[in-house]
């Protein structure tokens, strides 16, 4: 997998990601590039100096800021393993479920917000969904390297499993109660729907509660990643930060 940009590469180096080689722009060894080189040398990762044209080719059009890393493909997590880890930590589970989020920029931004809020895992479906790519890595500002992303065959069955584990399921929906009036403490999972269609009918039926974000302007809705961030951080606030 290609990881481009200084911050995503630094975050990947700081995690357990397996990085094969790092390409840097020739003669550019100042600032955060110097830090990347130092960490790479410490981890015995190959560093190659190349010209901008080579970096542009590797980054496939994304802003690379003079550095591109070649890493192993993202390894998706298993729900059971994440739940076991949460139990071992003695924490109340906090998940975000994405119902067919198709824009990789939205997926990356949601992962970034979720990681910052201490979410334990982001759950996505195997079909009709953006997956972890270079674009998602970049949009997440490196948060992908720390956030367990769980890819499942059936979201409805996964929600049933979470309910059996004692989680309450909240869906972000225009017909729901104002999000700030809803108790979201304890073990929770937040469902964020597709950019255009919202949450599917089946998953709406699985929700214990539906929450909405009040709108005063003429635009009827927010971008999916913005809406997700608002509700994720409200849940974090209620959980005591």
PDB file of C-alpha atoms in Angstrom:
ATOM      1  CA  UNK A   1       0.000   0.000   0.000  1.00  0.00           C
ATOM      2  CA  UNK A   2       1.155   3.539  -0.798  1.00  0.00           C
ATOM      3  CA  UNK A   3       1.229   6.023   2.099  1.00  0.00           C
ATOM      4  CA  UNK A   4       1.933   9.584   0.989  1.00  0.00           C
ATOM      5  CA  UNK A   5       2.457  12.757   2.998  1.00  0.00           C
ATOM      6  CA  UNK A   6       4.629  13.546   5.973  1.00  0.00           C
ATOM      7  CA  UNK A   7       2.114  13.103   8.791  1.00  0.00           C
ATOM      8  CA  UNK A   8       0.591   9.830   7.508  1.00  0.00           C
ATOM      9  CA  UNK A   9       4.100   8.385   7.073  1.00  0.00           C
ATOM     10  CA  UNK A  10       5.159   9.506  10.573  1.00  0.00           C
ATOM     11  CA  UNK A  11       2.036   7.925  12.087  1.00  0.00           C
ATOM     12  CA  UNK A  12       2.606   4.709  10.142  1.00  0.00           C
ATOM     13  CA  UNK A  13       6.193   4.591  11.432  1.00  0.00           C
ATOM     14  CA  UNK A  14       4.918   5.047  14.982  1.00  0.00           C
ATOM     15  CA  UNK A  15       2.507   2.125  14.702  1.00  0.00           C
ATOM     16  CA  UNK A  16       3.020  -1.571  14.034  1.00  0.00           C
ATOM     17  CA  UNK A  17       2.606  -1.177  10.265  1.00  0.00           C
ATOM     18  CA  UNK A  18       5.163  -3.103   8.222  1.00  0.00           C
ATOM     19  CA  UNK A  19       6.943  -0.589   5.949  1.00  0.00           C
ATOM     20  CA  UNK A  20       9.219  -1.924   3.209  1.00  0.00           C
ATOM     21  CA  UNK A  21      10.766   1.261   1.825  1.00  0.00           C
ATOM     22  CA  UNK A  22      10.467   5.041   2.122  1.00  0.00           C
ATOM     23  CA  UNK A  23      11.069   7.344  -0.833  1.00  0.00           C
ATOM     24  CA  UNK A  24      12.065  10.939  -0.103  1.00  0.00           C
ATOM     25  CA  UNK A  25      12.752  13.846  -2.413  1.00  0.00           C
ATOM     26  CA  UNK A  26      16.489  14.112  -3.099  1.00  0.00           C
ATOM     27  CA  UNK A  27      18.334  16.664  -0.946  1.00  0.00           C
ATOM     28  CA  UNK A  28      15.223  17.388   1.160  1.00  0.00           C
ATOM     29  CA  UNK A  29      16.173  16.498   4.718  1.00  0.00           C
ATOM     30  CA  UNK A  30      14.813  19.312   6.848  1.00  0.00           C
ATOM     31  CA  UNK A  31      11.929  19.525   9.328  1.00  0.00           C
ATOM     32  CA  UNK A  32       9.658  16.487   9.548  1.00  0.00           C
ATOM     33  CA  UNK A  33      11.560  14.745   6.724  1.00  0.00           C
ATOM     34  CA  UNK A  34      14.583  14.651   9.032  1.00  0.00           C
ATOM     35  CA  UNK A  35      12.402  13.024  11.702  1.00  0.00           C
ATOM     36  CA  UNK A  36      11.123  10.427   9.210  1.00  0.00           C
ATOM     37  CA  UNK A  37      14.679   9.552   8.167  1.00  0.00           C
ATOM     38  CA  UNK A  38      15.771   9.170  11.796  1.00  0.00           C
ATOM     39  CA  UNK A  39      12.881   6.835  12.691  1.00  0.00           C
ATOM     40  CA  UNK A  40      13.322   4.830   9.484  1.00  0.00           C
ATOM     41  CA  UNK A  41      17.032   4.325  10.175  1.00  0.00           C
ATOM     42  CA  UNK A  42      16.265   3.241  13.729  1.00  0.00           C
ATOM     43  CA  UNK A  43      13.794   0.668  12.407  1.00  0.00           C
ATOM     44  CA  UNK A  44      16.212  -0.368   9.632  1.00  0.00           C
ATOM     45  CA  UNK A  45      13.772   0.605   6.874  1.00  0.00           C
ATOM     46  CA  UNK A  46      15.241   1.236   3.432  1.00  0.00           C
ATOM     47  CA  UNK A  47      15.337   4.917   2.429  1.00  0.00           C
ATOM     48  CA  UNK A  48      15.646   5.928  -1.221  1.00  0.00           C
ATOM     49  CA  UNK A  49      16.204   9.449  -2.521  1.00  0.00           C
ATOM     50  CA  UNK A  50      14.343  10.122  -5.767  1.00  0.00           C
ATOM     51  CA  UNK A  51      13.241  13.110  -7.854  1.00  0.00           C
ATOM     52  CA  UNK A  52       9.807  14.729  -7.674  1.00  0.00           C
ATOM     53  CA  UNK A  53       8.644  12.982 -10.857  1.00  0.00           C
ATOM     54  CA  UNK A  54       9.143   9.572  -9.238  1.00  0.00           C
ATOM     55  CA  UNK A  55       7.296  10.684  -6.094  1.00  0.00           C
ATOM     56  CA  UNK A  56       4.424  12.044  -8.201  1.00  0.00           C
ATOM     57  CA  UNK A  57       4.143   8.677  -9.955  1.00  0.00           C
ATOM     58  CA  UNK A  58       4.154   6.749  -6.683  1.00  0.00           C
ATOM     59  CA  UNK A  59       1.621   9.052  -5.024  1.00  0.00           C
ATOM     60  CA  UNK A  60      -0.738   8.776  -8.008  1.00  0.00           C
ATOM     61  CA  UNK A  61      -1.721  12.423  -7.871  1.00  0.00           C
ATOM     62  CA  UNK A  62      -2.078  12.868  -4.112  1.00  0.00           C
ATOM     63  CA  UNK A  63      -0.056  15.499  -2.241  1.00  0.00           C
ATOM     64  CA  UNK A  64       3.052  13.673  -1.038  1.00  0.00           C
ATOM     65  CA  UNK A  65       5.004  16.593   0.534  1.00  0.00           C
ATOM     66  CA  UNK A  66       8.264  15.005  -0.573  1.00  0.00           C
ATOM     67  CA  UNK A  67       7.777  11.570   1.008  1.00  0.00           C
ATOM     68  CA  UNK A  68       6.076   8.299   0.045  1.00  0.00           C
ATOM     69  CA  UNK A  69       6.186   4.989   1.938  1.00  0.00           C
ATOM     70  CA  UNK A  70       5.448   1.510   0.617  1.00  0.00           C
ATOM     71  CA  UNK A  71       3.734  -0.427   3.383  1.00  0.00           C
ATOM     72  CA  UNK A  72       1.956  -3.742   3.783  1.00  0.00           C
ATOM     73  CA  UNK A  73      -1.735  -3.782   2.956  1.00  0.00           C
ATOM     74  CA  UNK A  74      -4.008  -2.702   5.788  1.00  0.00           C
ATOM     75  CA  UNK A  75      -4.949  -5.690   7.936  1.00  0.00           C
ATOM     76  CA  UNK A  76      -8.597  -5.518   8.962  1.00  0.00           C
ATOM     77  CA  UNK A  77      -9.504  -6.513  12.501  1.00  0.00           C
ATOM     78  CA  UNK A  78     -11.931  -9.158  13.741  1.00  0.00           C
ATOM     79  CA  UNK A  79     -14.846  -7.929  15.874  1.00  0.00           C
ATOM     80  CA  UNK A  80     -14.354 -10.666  18.461  1.00  0.00           C
ATOM     81  CA  UNK A  81     -10.696  -9.690  18.940  1.00  0.00           C
ATOM     82  CA  UNK A  82     -11.553  -6.016  19.428  1.00  0.00           C
ATOM     83  CA  UNK A  83     -14.317  -6.855  21.918  1.00  0.00           C
ATOM     84  CA  UNK A  84     -11.915  -9.095  23.858  1.00  0.00           C
ATOM     85  CA  UNK A  85      -9.341  -6.302  23.991  1.00  0.00           C
ATOM     86  CA  UNK A  86     -11.971  -3.856  25.291  1.00  0.00           C
ATOM     87  CA  UNK A  87     -12.980  -6.310  28.027  1.00  0.00           C
ATOM     88  CA  UNK A  88      -9.357  -6.738  29.056  1.00  0.00           C
ATOM     89  CA  UNK A  89      -9.060  -2.959  29.394  1.00  0.00           C
ATOM     90  CA  UNK A  90     -12.237  -2.796  31.478  1.00  0.00           C
ATOM     91  CA  UNK A  91     -13.764  -0.116  29.266  1.00  0.00           C
ATOM     92  CA  UNK A  92     -17.292   0.438  27.936  1.00  0.00           C
ATOM     93  CA  UNK A  93     -17.315  -0.378  24.180  1.00  0.00           C
ATOM     94  CA  UNK A  94     -17.623   2.531  21.754  1.00  0.00           C
ATOM     95  CA  UNK A  95     -18.057   1.670  18.063  1.00  0.00           C
ATOM     96  CA  UNK A  96     -18.898   3.558  14.885  1.00  0.00           C
ATOM     97  CA  UNK A  97     -20.779   1.636  12.181  1.00  0.00           C
ATOM     98  CA  UNK A  98     -20.664   3.002   8.634  1.00  0.00           C
ATOM     99  CA  UNK A  99     -23.582   1.981   6.441  1.00  0.00           C
ATOM    100  CA  UNK A 100     -22.194   2.130   2.876  1.00  0.00           C
ATOM    101  CA  UNK A 101     -20.026   5.249   3.169  1.00  0.00           C
ATOM    102  CA  UNK A 102     -18.689   5.380  -0.400  1.00  0.00           C
ATOM    103  CA  UNK A 103     -16.459   8.463  -0.466  1.00  0.00           C
ATOM    104  CA  UNK A 104     -12.909   7.559   0.674  1.00  0.00           C
ATOM    105  CA  UNK A 105     -12.382  11.130   1.900  1.00  0.00           C
ATOM    106  CA  UNK A 106     -15.403  10.756   4.183  1.00  0.00           C
ATOM    107  CA  UNK A 107     -14.166   7.389   5.424  1.00  0.00           C
ATOM    108  CA  UNK A 108     -10.732   8.828   6.197  1.00  0.00           C
ATOM    109  CA  UNK A 109     -12.168  11.869   7.952  1.00  0.00           C
ATOM    110  CA  UNK A 110     -14.512   9.728  10.071  1.00  0.00           C
ATOM    111  CA  UNK A 111     -11.641   7.429  11.066  1.00  0.00           C
ATOM    112  CA  UNK A 112      -9.610  10.489  12.059  1.00  0.00           C
ATOM    113  CA  UNK A 113     -12.431  11.817  14.267  1.00  0.00           C
ATOM    114  CA  UNK A 114     -13.124   8.381  15.725  1.00  0.00           C
ATOM    115  CA  UNK A 115      -9.481   7.803  16.633  1.00  0.00           C
ATOM    116  CA  UNK A 116      -9.275  11.210  18.283  1.00  0.00           C
ATOM    117  CA  UNK A 117     -12.407  10.475  20.325  1.00  0.00           C
ATOM    118  CA  UNK A 118     -11.180   7.119  21.585  1.00  0.00           C
ATOM    119  CA  UNK A 119     -13.580   4.994  19.545  1.00  0.00           C
ATOM    120  CA  UNK A 120     -12.615   1.324  19.864  1.00  0.00           C
ATOM    121  CA  UNK A 121     -13.413   0.329  16.294  1.00  0.00           C
ATOM    122  CA  UNK A 122     -14.962   1.446  13.008  1.00  0.00           C
ATOM    123  CA  UNK A 123     -17.132  -1.171  11.312  1.00  0.00           C
ATOM    124  CA  UNK A 124     -17.684  -1.187   7.532  1.00  0.00           C
ATOM    125  CA  UNK A 125     -19.437  -3.630   5.186  1.00  0.00           C
ATOM    126  CA  UNK A 126     -17.464  -5.718   2.682  1.00  0.00           C
ATOM    127  CA  UNK A 127     -19.660  -4.562  -0.209  1.00  0.00           C
ATOM    128  CA  UNK A 128     -20.752  -1.106  -1.400  1.00  0.00           C
ATOM    129  CA  UNK A 129     -18.333   0.738   0.845  1.00  0.00           C
ATOM    130  CA  UNK A 130     -15.062   2.614   0.595  1.00  0.00           C
ATOM    131  CA  UNK A 131     -12.152   0.559   1.912  1.00  0.00           C
ATOM    132  CA  UNK A 132      -8.696   1.441   3.252  1.00  0.00           C
ATOM    133  CA  UNK A 133      -6.720   2.944   0.368  1.00  0.00           C
ATOM    134  CA  UNK A 134      -4.022   5.571  -0.071  1.00  0.00           C
ATOM    135  CA  UNK A 135      -6.739   8.261  -0.265  1.00  0.00           C
ATOM    136  CA  UNK A 136      -8.252   7.098   3.038  1.00  0.00           C
ATOM    137  CA  UNK A 137      -4.784   7.003   4.656  1.00  0.00           C
ATOM    138  CA  UNK A 138      -4.208  10.599   3.585  1.00  0.00           C
ATOM    139  CA  UNK A 139      -7.669  11.836   4.606  1.00  0.00           C
ATOM    140  CA  UNK A 140      -7.284  10.260   8.032  1.00  0.00           C
ATOM    141  CA  UNK A 141      -3.972  12.101   8.588  1.00  0.00           C
ATOM    142  CA  UNK A 142      -2.422   8.807   9.651  1.00  0.00           C
ATOM    143  CA  UNK A 143      -5.186   7.761  12.073  1.00  0.00           C
ATOM    144  CA  UNK A 144      -5.724   4.563  10.059  1.00  0.00           C
ATOM    145  CA  UNK A 145      -2.491   3.259  11.564  1.00  0.00           C
ATOM    146  CA  UNK A 146      -4.069   3.307  15.043  1.00  0.00           C
ATOM    147  CA  UNK A 147      -7.783   2.711  14.474  1.00  0.00           C
ATOM    148  CA  UNK A 148      -9.104  -0.862  14.274  1.00  0.00           C
ATOM    149  CA  UNK A 149     -11.272  -1.049  11.150  1.00  0.00           C
ATOM    150  CA  UNK A 150     -13.505  -4.118  11.025  1.00  0.00           C
ATOM    151  CA  UNK A 151     -14.875  -5.284   7.678  1.00  0.00           C
ATOM    152  CA  UNK A 152     -17.968  -7.505   7.981  1.00  0.00           C
ATOM    153  CA  UNK A 153     -20.177  -9.439   5.586  1.00  0.00           C
ATOM    154  CA  UNK A 154     -23.479  -8.493   7.212  1.00  0.00           C
ATOM    155  CA  UNK A 155     -24.001  -5.288   9.197  1.00  0.00           C
ATOM    156  CA  UNK A 156     -27.396  -6.376  10.541  1.00  0.00           C
ATOM    157  CA  UNK A 157     -25.983  -9.566  12.070  1.00  0.00           C
ATOM    158  CA  UNK A 158     -23.028  -7.603  13.431  1.00  0.00           C
ATOM    159  CA  UNK A 159     -25.419  -5.209  15.170  1.00  0.00           C
ATOM    160  CA  UNK A 160     -27.196  -8.208  16.719  1.00  0.00           C
ATOM    161  CA  UNK A 161     -23.827  -9.415  18.060  1.00  0.00           C
ATOM    162  CA  UNK A 162     -23.128  -5.991  19.558  1.00  0.00           C
ATOM    163  CA  UNK A 163     -26.563  -5.942  21.195  1.00  0.00           C
ATOM    164  CA  UNK A 164     -25.836  -9.336  22.713  1.00  0.00           C
ATOM    165  CA  UNK A 165     -22.675  -7.770  24.163  1.00  0.00           C
ATOM    166  CA  UNK A 166     -24.805  -5.126  25.873  1.00  0.00           C
ATOM    167  CA  UNK A 167     -24.346  -2.227  23.445  1.00  0.00           C
ATOM    168  CA  UNK A 168     -27.075   0.312  22.694  1.00  0.00           C
ATOM    169  CA  UNK A 169     -27.380   1.199  19.002  1.00  0.00           C
ATOM    170  CA  UNK A 170     -27.861   4.826  17.930  1.00  0.00           C
ATOM    171  CA  UNK A 171     -28.594   5.805  14.337  1.00  0.00           C
ATOM    172  CA  UNK A 172     -27.946   9.274  12.943  1.00  0.00           C
ATOM    173  CA  UNK A 173     -31.215  10.076  11.177  1.00  0.00           C
ATOM    174  CA  UNK A 174     -33.138  13.245  10.280  1.00  0.00           C
ATOM    175  CA  UNK A 175     -36.250  11.935  12.076  1.00  0.00           C
ATOM    176  CA  UNK A 176     -34.414  11.311  15.344  1.00  0.00           C
ATOM    177  CA  UNK A 177     -34.419  13.312  18.573  1.00  0.00           C
ATOM    178  CA  UNK A 178     -31.810  16.114  18.888  1.00  0.00           C
ATOM    179  CA  UNK A 179     -28.485  14.386  19.528  1.00  0.00           C
ATOM    180  CA  UNK A 180     -27.601  16.528  22.555  1.00  0.00           C
ATOM    181  CA  UNK A 181     -30.799  15.454  24.341  1.00  0.00           C
ATOM    182  CA  UNK A 182     -30.062  11.758  24.007  1.00  0.00           C
ATOM    183  CA  UNK A 183     -28.186   9.791  26.667  1.00  0.00           C
ATOM    184  CA  UNK A 184     -25.220   8.161  24.896  1.00  0.00           C
ATOM    185  CA  UNK A 185     -23.228   7.060  27.929  1.00  0.00           C
ATOM    186  CA  UNK A 186     -22.088   3.492  28.472  1.00  0.00           C
ATOM    187  CA  UNK A 187     -21.662   0.851  25.776  1.00  0.00           C
ATOM    188  CA  UNK A 188     -22.715   2.384  22.474  1.00  0.00           C
ATOM    189  CA  UNK A 189     -22.455   2.034  18.710  1.00  0.00           C
ATOM    190  CA  UNK A 190     -23.277   4.921  16.382  1.00  0.00           C
ATOM    191  CA  UNK A 191     -24.563   4.191  12.872  1.00  0.00           C
ATOM    192  CA  UNK A 192     -23.701   6.727  10.146  1.00  0.00           C
ATOM    193  CA  UNK A 193     -25.580   6.275   6.892  1.00  0.00           C
ATOM    194  CA  UNK A 194     -24.698   6.583   3.210  1.00  0.00           C
ATOM    195  CA  UNK A 195     -23.924  10.082   1.890  1.00  0.00           C
ATOM    196  CA  UNK A 196     -27.113  10.202  -0.175  1.00  0.00           C
ATOM    197  CA  UNK A 197     -29.508   7.548   1.122  1.00  0.00           C
ATOM    198  CA  UNK A 198     -28.750   7.679   4.827  1.00  0.00           C
ATOM    199  CA  UNK A 199     -29.205   4.568   6.966  1.00  0.00           C
ATOM    200  CA  UNK A 200     -30.876   1.603   5.256  1.00  0.00           C
ATOM    201  CA  UNK A 201     -34.362   0.587   6.370  1.00  0.00           C
ATOM    202  CA  UNK A 202     -33.152  -2.680   7.897  1.00  0.00           C
ATOM    203  CA  UNK A 203     -30.507  -0.986  10.024  1.00  0.00           C
ATOM    204  CA  UNK A 204     -32.966   1.715  11.112  1.00  0.00           C
ATOM    205  CA  UNK A 205     -35.138  -1.072  12.502  1.00  0.00           C
ATOM    206  CA  UNK A 206     -32.117  -2.332  14.456  1.00  0.00           C
ATOM    207  CA  UNK A 207     -31.561   1.035  16.178  1.00  0.00           C
ATOM    208  CA  UNK A 208     -32.519   1.426  19.821  1.00  0.00           C
ATOM    209  CA  UNK A 209     -32.564   5.199  19.348  1.00  0.00           C
ATOM    210  CA  UNK A 210     -32.347   7.623  16.442  1.00  0.00           C
ATOM    211  CA  UNK A 211     -30.640  10.993  16.839  1.00  0.00           C
ATOM    212  CA  UNK A 212     -30.533  14.045  14.591  1.00  0.00           C
ATOM    213  CA  UNK A 213     -28.541  17.262  14.267  1.00  0.00           C
ATOM    214  CA  UNK A 214     -30.818  20.340  14.341  1.00  0.00           C
ATOM    215  CA  UNK A 215     -30.408  22.572  11.259  1.00  0.00           C
ATOM    216  CA  UNK A 216     -31.258  26.275  11.154  1.00  0.00           C
ATOM    217  CA  UNK A 217     -30.054  27.121   7.649  1.00  0.00           C
ATOM    218  CA  UNK A 218     -31.574  26.363   4.268  1.00  0.00           C
ATOM    219  CA  UNK A 219     -29.312  23.386   3.607  1.00  0.00           C
ATOM    220  CA  UNK A 220     -31.043  20.283   4.919  1.00  0.00           C
ATOM    221  CA  UNK A 221     -28.092  18.162   5.914  1.00  0.00           C
ATOM    222  CA  UNK A 222     -24.379  18.067   6.681  1.00  0.00           C
ATOM    223  CA  UNK A 223     -21.548  16.174   5.028  1.00  0.00           C
ATOM    224  CA  UNK A 224     -21.439  12.616   6.424  1.00  0.00           C
ATOM    225  CA  UNK A 225     -18.021  13.013   8.029  1.00  0.00           C
ATOM    226  CA  UNK A 226     -18.954  16.342   9.640  1.00  0.00           C
ATOM    227  CA  UNK A 227     -22.213  14.940  11.004  1.00  0.00           C
ATOM    228  CA  UNK A 228     -20.403  11.857  12.294  1.00  0.00           C
ATOM    229  CA  UNK A 229     -17.815  13.989  14.094  1.00  0.00           C
ATOM    230  CA  UNK A 230     -20.466  16.056  15.867  1.00  0.00           C
ATOM    231  CA  UNK A 231     -22.271  13.007  17.262  1.00  0.00           C
ATOM    232  CA  UNK A 232     -19.058  11.079  18.044  1.00  0.00           C
ATOM    233  CA  UNK A 233     -17.753  13.943  20.155  1.00  0.00           C
ATOM    234  CA  UNK A 234     -21.076  14.425  21.905  1.00  0.00           C
ATOM    235  CA  UNK A 235     -20.904  10.766  22.925  1.00  0.00           C
ATOM    236  CA  UNK A 236     -17.318  11.350  24.084  1.00  0.00           C
ATOM    237  CA  UNK A 237     -18.408  14.382  26.125  1.00  0.00           C
ATOM    238  CA  UNK A 238     -21.125  12.381  27.808  1.00  0.00           C
ATOM    239  CA  UNK A 239     -18.727   9.530  28.500  1.00  0.00           C
ATOM    240  CA  UNK A 240     -16.580  11.937  30.495  1.00  0.00           C
ATOM    241  CA  UNK A 241     -13.868  12.726  27.895  1.00  0.00           C
TER     242      UNK A 241
END
